[in-house]
Amino acid sequence: MMAIPIHHDAIMTPSSFSCLVVEDEPAMRKFIRVGLEASQFRVLLAETRKEGIEMFVSHNPDVVLLDLGLPDGDGLDLIKTVREFSGTPIVVLSARGLESDKVNALDAGADDYLTKPFGMPELMARVRAVQRRQLPVATSPTLSFGDLTIELANRRVTKNGELVHLTPIEYSLLTMFVKHPDKVLTHRMLLESVWGPSYVRHNHYVRVHVAELRKKIEADPVRPKHLVTESGVGYRWMSP
Amino acid sequence: MQSDGRPNPDELLELINRSEKNERGGQLRLFFGFAPGVGKTYRMLQAAHERLADGEEVAVGIVYSHKRTDTERLVSGLPVIPCRLVEYRGHMLEEFDLDAVLKRRPTLVLVDELAHSNAPGSRHKKRWQDVVELLDAGINVYSTLNVQHIESLNDVVAQVTGVAVKETVPDDVFDRVNQLELVDLSAEELLERLAEGKVYLGEQADRAANNFFRKSNLLALRELAMRQAADHVDAEAIVAGDGKSGAIGTRLLVCVGGAPSSADLIRRARRMAAQTHAPWFAVSVRSPQQAHDSRVDQHLKLAESLGATTARIESSERANALVAFATKHRVNQIVVGKPKHARFWDRVRGSFLQELIRESGQIDVHVVEGVAAPDGDVHVGPNSATPSASPDAYGWAAFIVLLATSFAHLARVTLGVPDVVMLYLLCVMWVAYQFGRGPSLLAAAISVAAFDFFFVPPFFTFAVDDAQYLLSFSTLFGVGFAISTLTSRLRNEERAATKRAEEAHVLSSLSKELVGVHRDESAGKIAAEHVARLLGRTVALKLSPSFNDGETPELYSVPAHHIWQPKSMGVLNWTLQHGRSAGFGTTTLPTAEVYAVPLVVDSRRVGALMVEVDAEFPLGPSDAAFLSKVADHLAILLDRMFLARSAKAADLKVERERIRGDLLSSVSHDLRTPLAVITGAASTLNEHRGLDLTSRDDLVSTICTQAAVLERRVAQILEMTRLAGANPDLHKEWVPWSELVGSALSDVSALIGKREVQLSLVPEDGGAEVDGLLIGKLLVNLIENAHKHSPPDVPITVTVTEKNGGLSPGDGEAQNLGKHWLIAVGDRGAGVPAEERQRVFERFFQGHGSTSGVGLGLAICKSIARLHQGDIQVVQNEGGGALFVCRLPWTPAPRYDGDPDPS
């Protein structure tokens, strides 16, 4: 694992917080810049993959907003290059209908994605979420999400105070989710960490166990509050 | 009938076509002389030097200098493409290298001696074929030729000089000459040069040459050459637009039979036609009773090689049919041979000639004496022999008569003389039926002898006591002869009929097999397989590139993995390219062990068919004829299939264009409306800075909502385009219904707000093998649709149930469905009127009272259901409203074997 730089004071002082926007469409660039600057961010702009990597190296931004379709190559390459030496959060911007691109970007190390067209509030929410995840996780042995409590130390899960019986797989899945709150986890990531790398093609394993897990921890498994589906991409654990 | 001497339009058109063809291909300039030694080669080299001086790219393909220094000097000034060296019977022969020239592609190449025969193993048998290929490839050629080598003059020259020339050039090649240069010398001068040793005569110089170079010969040849050159100039004048050549209205027909004299008749007709530049036809007419005569095929082939259009007519009224053909083709002169048979037969069968003359009306009939050429004069196509009885058959004939004799001799006490005669007649008849005419005549002769020897007193001698027996003998022999003639004719007819029936059956079964086939790919395969089965040979079929999409493999071999020699493939490709047969028995690549025929319809080259020929499967003329019949039939079938297919493709294209048109008109309306609102609101905000806060907020939120509308519509249009595409990818995975419905509900939550959705999933943990994103979209569209068309306070119902069996709920045939999923989305709105229930799923359909949306939502649902081998329909919901029911195939839940160690 690489060392992940941690910005302790990032959210408190936005003006010191820099955001690199790699986007070839001038209108999009303008809209994002205006929006971010209105929220007191320092904005760096790049038009191509090459320029993006150069800016990243020279300015070391706190977050990257990356358009996947760049004129000089796939944005995916930029993710891979950056991930070789840095854990800086990357949010991918991509059009609707290109779900497999999003999955590839997430599997390559992107932290989140936004489907175009998006509004400024959605963008800010994503940026804040990835930023928050950079903060050190409280090493509390007990996590609490509304009606749900998870005691990591003794593997106990309770819903409204009642003990929930989970199989080992369901428990592994649950801990994987709660350790990455608000982050989209693709099927591949879940299969790799819970079942092992040789199972990455068995997407239905995840689906079956997520359905089981939901029956046990959600009030209404079809309308989940904690473990929501990101269509065609994966699942996201919603922190309250 | 045209007899006014005006140029016939067809004729002119043909000439113009020919000259156009020449313009596209290379130009042929021929240095034409009447005998060796007049200086053709020398003159050709001089002309080449002139071209070279003009800066043209000239090359010498092959030139025979015969060691003459002045000629050699001229050659050495030109770039030479080296000859191929071919070993033939221990000699090294220099041969013109066609491929080297084609590869180098000079603009002009010199090829001496057009009539030369190539060494065995060359691509073509004759050099003129090499030249034709060069011209077709667009390379200009200079060549030389003596008059006696022209095919149609061949026999004249032989008559005049007494020297037969074997190497001939077909007249249509000569007609193709663009520039004819007569290289002339007086006979005296030529003889002088000969005396000085300046004329090269080859190895067998003296005797033949002495015969040939007689002054009378030379004068005759010179005249022939000059006339030929003059004729050629005439033809050029017509092409050039003068069109005043007197007899251009002439159209000639020669009637061809199987007699050897027909070949001569054809040559004479060709000369008559050439003198007047008339198009000419060679036609064989036979009555259905006549047996097939392979010599007729040869004669027709000869005529074709001399430039005739050939045809076969089969009719019991031969003269009538011939005149009808002639009238149809505006023929005004018919050439027929003088009858050779005894007048007696005319009495019996009626005279064809007399009938023809009576029927001919305005058509002139020329009756010409045809000279029977010695055997082997006609060398066209594979050698043939009329089937004759084997020596075995004669043995059998003798044996059977002897058998009958011994039987009759043993039973002589009970048998009377007439019985014995009858028995012999029976034997003769049977032999005639089994073995044909020759053996039956033998049987008749032996019968007479045996009858005399054993049954006519005095016994056991050939002497005859009673003269009345002589009459018996002659009657026995005469009746035997008549029987044998009739029986063998009957047998031939029966065989011909059987063969025709077989062929007809074979062709019709080929049609039947191909009729059901719609894709050319399998058509080619089926055709090749069928032909292979039919002939019992190894077969290859290759289709023209223009007759396939470039996707399907062009070559079909049966057996499928047969490895063809490169030479064989060369034959196939050559046939495909040139539309003429090649390989074994032809003049192109004759050493190959394959025979290929083109598949041609109306001069469209559909493909080529090739069969293997070897010792085990020799290729007789009837095989070749049958093969070309199969090829013609196949060509028509395949061509028709291709036409149908391209028509269908065109229909599809029209349909696609129509959809695109619909889409565009829909887009322009449905996208413009939100765009107009956004533009208006944004420009208002831009210009009126002083707006109060409420108005500003109002406009801004209008922009936001309209932008969302716009986005959704664009997404729908894109989705529809993708689904309507040729092959949308489906990413099928097993997904639980709870997840599918759940994510659909979360997608629509923003739109439907707090409205209640009643869910029912039975069984609770069921799932389906589907493209999750697409099924999600289907659910979203159905829920949105229900939301839009029903009052906001009543719940929407979504149910997913597993159903086992049952009949298809729709109209039409009842069909057992097996296990399937039913996904139903119901509302309590106005419902869909019965007459609109089909149409709601059509693209761009706007239901009554519906004003928003592109009219694509339900069409998308239908496409998605179809892509999953399901369907969708709308019915009246129990208790009012619409119920949309989508049926999807049931798939078992996937196996789960992935529990890791419970650690």
mmCIF file of N, CA, C and O in Angstrom, chain B residues 528-578:
data_model
loop_
_atom_site.group_PDB
_atom_site.id
_atom_site.type_symbol
_atom_site.label_atom_id
_atom_site.label_comp_id
_atom_site.label_asym_id
_atom_site.label_seq_id
_atom_site.Cartn_x
_atom_site.Cartn_y
_atom_site.Cartn_z
ATOM 1 N N ALA B 528 -22.111 -25.908 -54.166
ATOM 2 C CA ALA B 528 -20.861 -26.649 -54.339
ATOM 3 C C ALA B 528 -21.052 -28.099 -53.906
ATOM 4 O O ALA B 528 -20.628 -29.030 -54.595
ATOM 5 N N GLU B 529 -21.728 -28.282 -52.773
ATOM 6 C CA GLU B 529 -21.941 -29.646 -52.276
ATOM 7 C C GLU B 529 -22.778 -30.454 -53.257
ATOM 8 O O GLU B 529 -22.514 -31.608 -53.542
ATOM 9 N N HIS B 530 -23.802 -29.783 -53.772
ATOM 10 C CA HIS B 530 -24.697 -30.477 -54.682
ATOM 11 C C HIS B 530 -23.963 -30.906 -55.945
ATOM 12 O O HIS B 530 -24.094 -32.053 -56.391
ATOM 13 N N VAL B 531 -23.204 -30.005 -56.510
ATOM 14 C CA VAL B 531 -22.491 -30.321 -57.744
ATOM 15 C C VAL B 531 -21.484 -31.441 -57.497
ATOM 16 O O VAL B 531 -21.330 -32.348 -58.316
ATOM 17 N N ALA B 532 -20.833 -31.390 -56.336
ATOM 18 C CA ALA B 532 -19.857 -32.428 -56.012
ATOM 19 C C ALA B 532 -20.536 -33.785 -55.931
ATOM 20 O O ALA B 532 -20.045 -34.782 -56.457
ATOM 21 N N ARG B 533 -21.715 -33.815 -55.293
ATOM 22 C CA ARG B 533 -22.448 -35.060 -55.147
ATOM 23 C C ARG B 533 -22.869 -35.581 -56.519
ATOM 24 O O ARG B 533 -22.775 -36.761 -56.823
ATOM 25 N N LEU B 534 -23.288 -34.639 -57.322
ATOM 26 C CA LEU B 534 -23.794 -34.944 -58.652
ATOM 27 C C LEU B 534 -22.729 -35.561 -59.537
ATOM 28 O O LEU B 534 -22.965 -36.539 -60.241
ATOM 29 N N LEU B 535 -21.554 -34.969 -59.536
ATOM 30 C CA LEU B 535 -20.511 -35.396 -60.452
ATOM 31 C C LEU B 535 -19.603 -36.419 -59.811
ATOM 32 O O LEU B 535 -18.810 -37.047 -60.486
ATOM 33 N N GLY B 536 -19.708 -36.575 -58.502
ATOM 34 C CA GLY B 536 -18.803 -37.484 -57.813
ATOM 35 C C GLY B 536 -17.370 -37.032 -57.917
ATOM 36 O O GLY B 536 -16.451 -37.825 -57.967
ATOM 37 N N ARG B 537 -17.159 -35.710 -57.990
ATOM 38 C CA ARG B 537 -15.812 -35.185 -58.145
ATOM 39 C C ARG B 537 -15.509 -34.206 -57.029
ATOM 40 O O ARG B 537 -16.403 -33.757 -56.329
ATOM 41 N N THR B 538 -14.235 -33.851 -56.942
ATOM 42 C CA THR B 538 -13.846 -32.772 -56.061
ATOM 43 C C THR B 538 -14.164 -31.460 -56.774
ATOM 44 O O THR B 538 -13.844 -31.301 -57.942
ATOM 45 N N VAL B 539 -14.811 -30.555 -56.068
ATOM 46 C CA VAL B 539 -15.372 -29.373 -56.700
ATOM 47 C C VAL B 539 -14.995 -28.115 -55.924
ATOM 48 O O VAL B 539 -14.862 -28.156 -54.702
ATOM 49 N N ALA B 540 -14.769 -27.018 -56.639
ATOM 50 C CA ALA B 540 -14.612 -25.729 -55.964
ATOM 51 C C ALA B 540 -15.526 -24.721 -56.639
ATOM 52 O O ALA B 540 -15.701 -24.739 -57.857
ATOM 53 N N LEU B 541 -16.119 -23.857 -55.821
ATOM 54 C CA LEU B 541 -16.986 -22.813 -56.351
ATOM 55 C C LEU B 541 -16.498 -21.494 -55.780
ATOM 56 O O LEU B 541 -16.294 -21.369 -54.580
ATOM 57 N N LYS B 542 -16.267 -20.544 -56.653
ATOM 58 C CA LYS B 542 -15.820 -19.250 -56.171
ATOM 59 C C LYS B 542 -16.786 -18.192 -56.685
ATOM 60 O O LYS B 542 -17.149 -18.197 -57.859
ATOM 61 N N LEU B 543 -17.211 -17.315 -55.798
ATOM 62 C CA LEU B 543 -18.166 -16.275 -56.191
ATOM 63 C C LEU B 543 -17.429 -14.964 -56.423
ATOM 64 O O LEU B 543 -16.450 -14.666 -55.745
ATOM 65 N N SER B 544 -17.914 -14.191 -57.381
ATOM 66 C CA SER B 544 -17.300 -12.903 -57.677
ATOM 67 C C SER B 544 -17.361 -12.006 -56.451
ATOM 68 O O SER B 544 -18.336 -12.043 -55.715
ATOM 69 N N PRO B 545 -16.329 -11.192 -56.286
ATOM 70 C CA PRO B 545 -16.346 -10.278 -55.137
ATOM 71 C C PRO B 545 -17.582 -9.378 -55.151
ATOM 72 O O PRO B 545 -18.148 -9.087 -54.111
ATOM 73 N N SER B 546 -18.037 -8.997 -56.356
ATOM 74 C CA SER B 546 -19.185 -8.099 -56.400
ATOM 75 C C SER B 546 -20.461 -8.811 -55.976
ATOM 76 O O SER B 546 -21.460 -8.172 -55.697
ATOM 77 N N PHE B 547 -20.421 -10.140 -55.943
ATOM 78 C CA PHE B 547 -21.597 -10.869 -55.528
ATOM 79 C C PHE B 547 -21.510 -11.346 -54.095
ATOM 80 O O PHE B 547 -22.178 -12.272 -53.707
ATOM 81 N N ASN B 548 -20.643 -10.753 -53.365
ATOM 82 C CA ASN B 548 -20.708 -11.041 -51.930
ATOM 83 C C ASN B 548 -20.205 -9.839 -51.163
ATOM 84 O O ASN B 548 -19.579 -8.950 -51.692
ATOM 85 N N ASP B 549 -20.548 -9.816 -49.872
ATOM 86 C CA ASP B 549 -20.333 -8.599 -49.090
ATOM 87 C C ASP B 549 -18.895 -8.406 -48.687
ATOM 88 O O ASP B 549 -18.565 -7.440 -48.031
ATOM 89 N N GLY B 550 -18.067 -9.366 -49.029
ATOM 90 C CA GLY B 550 -16.715 -9.311 -48.501
ATOM 91 C C GLY B 550 -16.653 -9.948 -47.128
ATOM 92 O O GLY B 550 -15.595 -10.141 -46.573
ATOM 93 N N GLU B 551 -17.827 -10.298 -46.584
ATOM 94 C CA GLU B 551 -17.838 -10.944 -45.272
ATOM 95 C C GLU B 551 -17.793 -12.459 -45.441
ATOM 96 O O GLU B 551 -17.073 -13.145 -44.751
ATOM 97 N N THR B 552 -18.588 -12.929 -46.393
ATOM 98 C CA THR B 552 -18.683 -14.368 -46.544
ATOM 99 C C THR B 552 -17.460 -14.866 -47.298
ATOM 100 O O THR B 552 -16.935 -14.177 -48.150
ATOM 101 N N PRO B 553 -16.999 -16.060 -46.965
ATOM 102 C CA PRO B 553 -15.835 -16.570 -47.688
ATOM 103 C C PRO B 553 -16.223 -16.804 -49.137
ATOM 104 O O PRO B 553 -17.325 -17.235 -49.436
ATOM 105 N N GLU B 554 -15.306 -16.495 -50.029
ATOM 106 C CA GLU B 554 -15.613 -16.556 -51.445
ATOM 107 C C GLU B 554 -15.536 -17.955 -52.007
ATOM 108 O O GLU B 554 -16.177 -18.266 -52.967
ATOM 109 N N LEU B 555 -14.687 -18.783 -51.409
ATOM 110 C CA LEU B 555 -14.363 -20.060 -52.024
ATOM 111 C C LEU B 555 -15.026 -21.191 -51.247
ATOM 112 O O LEU B 555 -14.921 -21.247 -50.029
ATOM 113 N N TYR B 556 -15.726 -22.036 -51.959
ATOM 114 C CA TYR B 556 -16.316 -23.199 -51.311
ATOM 115 C C TYR B 556 -15.730 -24.440 -51.963
ATOM 116 O O TYR B 556 -15.905 -24.645 -53.157
ATOM 117 N N SER B 557 -15.036 -25.248 -51.189
ATOM 118 C CA SER B 557 -14.471 -26.484 -51.708
ATOM 119 C C SER B 557 -15.249 -27.648 -51.128
ATOM 120 O O SER B 557 -15.664 -27.604 -49.983
ATOM 121 N N VAL B 558 -15.451 -28.663 -51.921
ATOM 122 C CA VAL B 558 -16.034 -29.895 -51.416
ATOM 123 C C VAL B 558 -15.152 -31.032 -51.887
ATOM 124 O O VAL B 558 -14.962 -31.195 -53.086
ATOM 125 N N PRO B 559 -14.513 -31.800 -51.012
ATOM 126 C CA PRO B 559 -14.539 -31.724 -49.554
ATOM 127 C C PRO B 559 -13.967 -30.392 -49.043
ATOM 128 O O PRO B 559 -13.070 -29.814 -49.670
ATOM 129 N N ALA B 560 -14.487 -29.988 -47.891
ATOM 130 C CA ALA B 560 -14.254 -28.624 -47.422
ATOM 131 C C ALA B 560 -12.775 -28.278 -47.287
ATOM 132 O O ALA B 560 -12.380 -27.148 -47.533
ATOM 133 N N HIS B 561 -11.953 -29.257 -46.911
ATOM 134 C CA HIS B 561 -10.565 -28.883 -46.637
ATOM 135 C C HIS B 561 -9.618 -29.373 -47.719
ATOM 136 O O HIS B 561 -8.433 -29.575 -47.487
ATOM 137 N N HIS B 562 -10.177 -29.538 -48.914
ATOM 138 C CA HIS B 562 -9.327 -29.977 -50.024
ATOM 139 C C HIS B 562 -8.268 -28.910 -50.308
ATOM 140 O O HIS B 562 -8.562 -27.727 -50.321
ATOM 141 N N ILE B 563 -7.064 -29.389 -50.511
ATOM 142 C CA ILE B 563 -5.996 -28.428 -50.811
ATOM 143 C C ILE B 563 -5.770 -28.409 -52.316
ATOM 144 O O ILE B 563 -5.385 -29.418 -52.917
ATOM 145 N N TRP B 564 -6.048 -27.270 -52.929
ATOM 146 C CA TRP B 564 -5.879 -27.124 -54.368
ATOM 147 C C TRP B 564 -4.474 -26.653 -54.656
ATOM 148 O O TRP B 564 -3.912 -25.862 -53.914
ATOM 149 N N GLN B 565 -3.932 -27.136 -55.768
ATOM 150 C CA GLN B 565 -2.613 -26.657 -56.167
ATOM 151 C C GLN B 565 -2.736 -25.207 -56.608
ATOM 152 O O GLN B 565 -3.795 -24.795 -57.091
ATOM 153 N N PRO B 566 -1.649 -24.467 -56.461
ATOM 154 C CA PRO B 566 -1.685 -23.063 -56.894
ATOM 155 C C PRO B 566 -2.096 -22.947 -58.359
ATOM 156 O O PRO B 566 -2.821 -22.037 -58.730
ATOM 157 N N LYS B 567 -1.679 -23.888 -59.166
ATOM 158 C CA LYS B 567 -2.014 -23.841 -60.582
ATOM 159 C C LYS B 567 -3.522 -23.978 -60.775
ATOM 160 O O LYS B 567 -4.132 -23.282 -61.590
ATOM 161 N N SER B 568 -4.128 -24.873 -59.979
ATOM 162 C CA SER B 568 -5.570 -25.055 -60.058
ATOM 163 C C SER B 568 -6.291 -23.776 -59.665
ATOM 164 O O SER B 568 -7.254 -23.364 -60.316
ATOM 165 N N MET B 569 -5.814 -23.148 -58.597
ATOM 166 C CA MET B 569 -6.439 -21.901 -58.180
ATOM 167 C C MET B 569 -6.263 -20.848 -59.270
ATOM 168 O O MET B 569 -7.133 -20.014 -59.477
ATOM 169 N N GLY B 570 -5.117 -20.933 -59.972
ATOM 170 C CA GLY B 570 -4.885 -20.015 -61.081
ATOM 171 C C GLY B 570 -5.951 -20.186 -62.155
ATOM 172 O O GLY B 570 -6.481 -19.222 -62.691
ATOM 173 N N VAL B 571 -6.288 -21.435 -62.432
ATOM 174 C CA VAL B 571 -7.327 -21.724 -63.435
ATOM 175 C C VAL B 571 -8.648 -21.110 -62.985
ATOM 176 O O VAL B 571 -9.334 -20.423 -63.742
ATOM 177 N N LEU B 572 -8.990 -21.351 -61.712
ATOM 178 C CA LEU B 572 -10.271 -20.855 -61.191
ATOM 179 C C LEU B 572 -10.321 -19.332 -61.264
ATOM 180 O O LEU B 572 -11.307 -18.744 -61.714
ATOM 181 N N ASN B 573 -9.234 -18.713 -60.845
ATOM 182 C CA ASN B 573 -9.223 -17.250 -60.834
ATOM 183 C C ASN B 573 -9.261 -16.679 -62.244
ATOM 184 O O ASN B 573 -9.925 -15.681 -62.494
ATOM 185 N N TRP B 574 -8.574 -17.355 -63.152
ATOM 186 C CA TRP B 574 -8.555 -16.868 -64.527
ATOM 187 C C TRP B 574 -9.966 -16.929 -65.115
ATOM 188 O O TRP B 574 -10.447 -16.006 -65.753
ATOM 189 N N THR B 575 -10.647 -18.052 -64.833
ATOM 190 C CA THR B 575 -12.013 -18.215 -65.340
ATOM 191 C C THR B 575 -12.930 -17.152 -64.754
ATOM 192 O O THR B 575 -13.747 -16.549 -65.446
ATOM 193 N N LEU B 576 -12.758 -16.927 -63.471
ATOM 194 C CA LEU B 576 -13.596 -15.933 -62.797
ATOM 195 C C LEU B 576 -13.356 -14.555 -63.401
ATOM 196 O O LEU B 576 -14.289 -13.789 -63.621
ATOM 197 N N GLN B 577 -12.092 -14.276 -63.696
ATOM 198 C CA GLN B 577 -11.735 -12.945 -64.181
ATOM 199 C C GLN B 577 -12.161 -12.736 -65.627
ATOM 200 O O GLN B 577 -12.617 -11.662 -65.989
ATOM 201 N N HIS B 578 -11.996 -13.796 -66.443
ATOM 202 C CA HIS B 578 -12.215 -13.605 -67.869
ATOM 203 C C HIS B 578 -13.548 -14.138 -68.356
ATOM 204 O O HIS B 578 -13.917 -13.926 -69.498
#
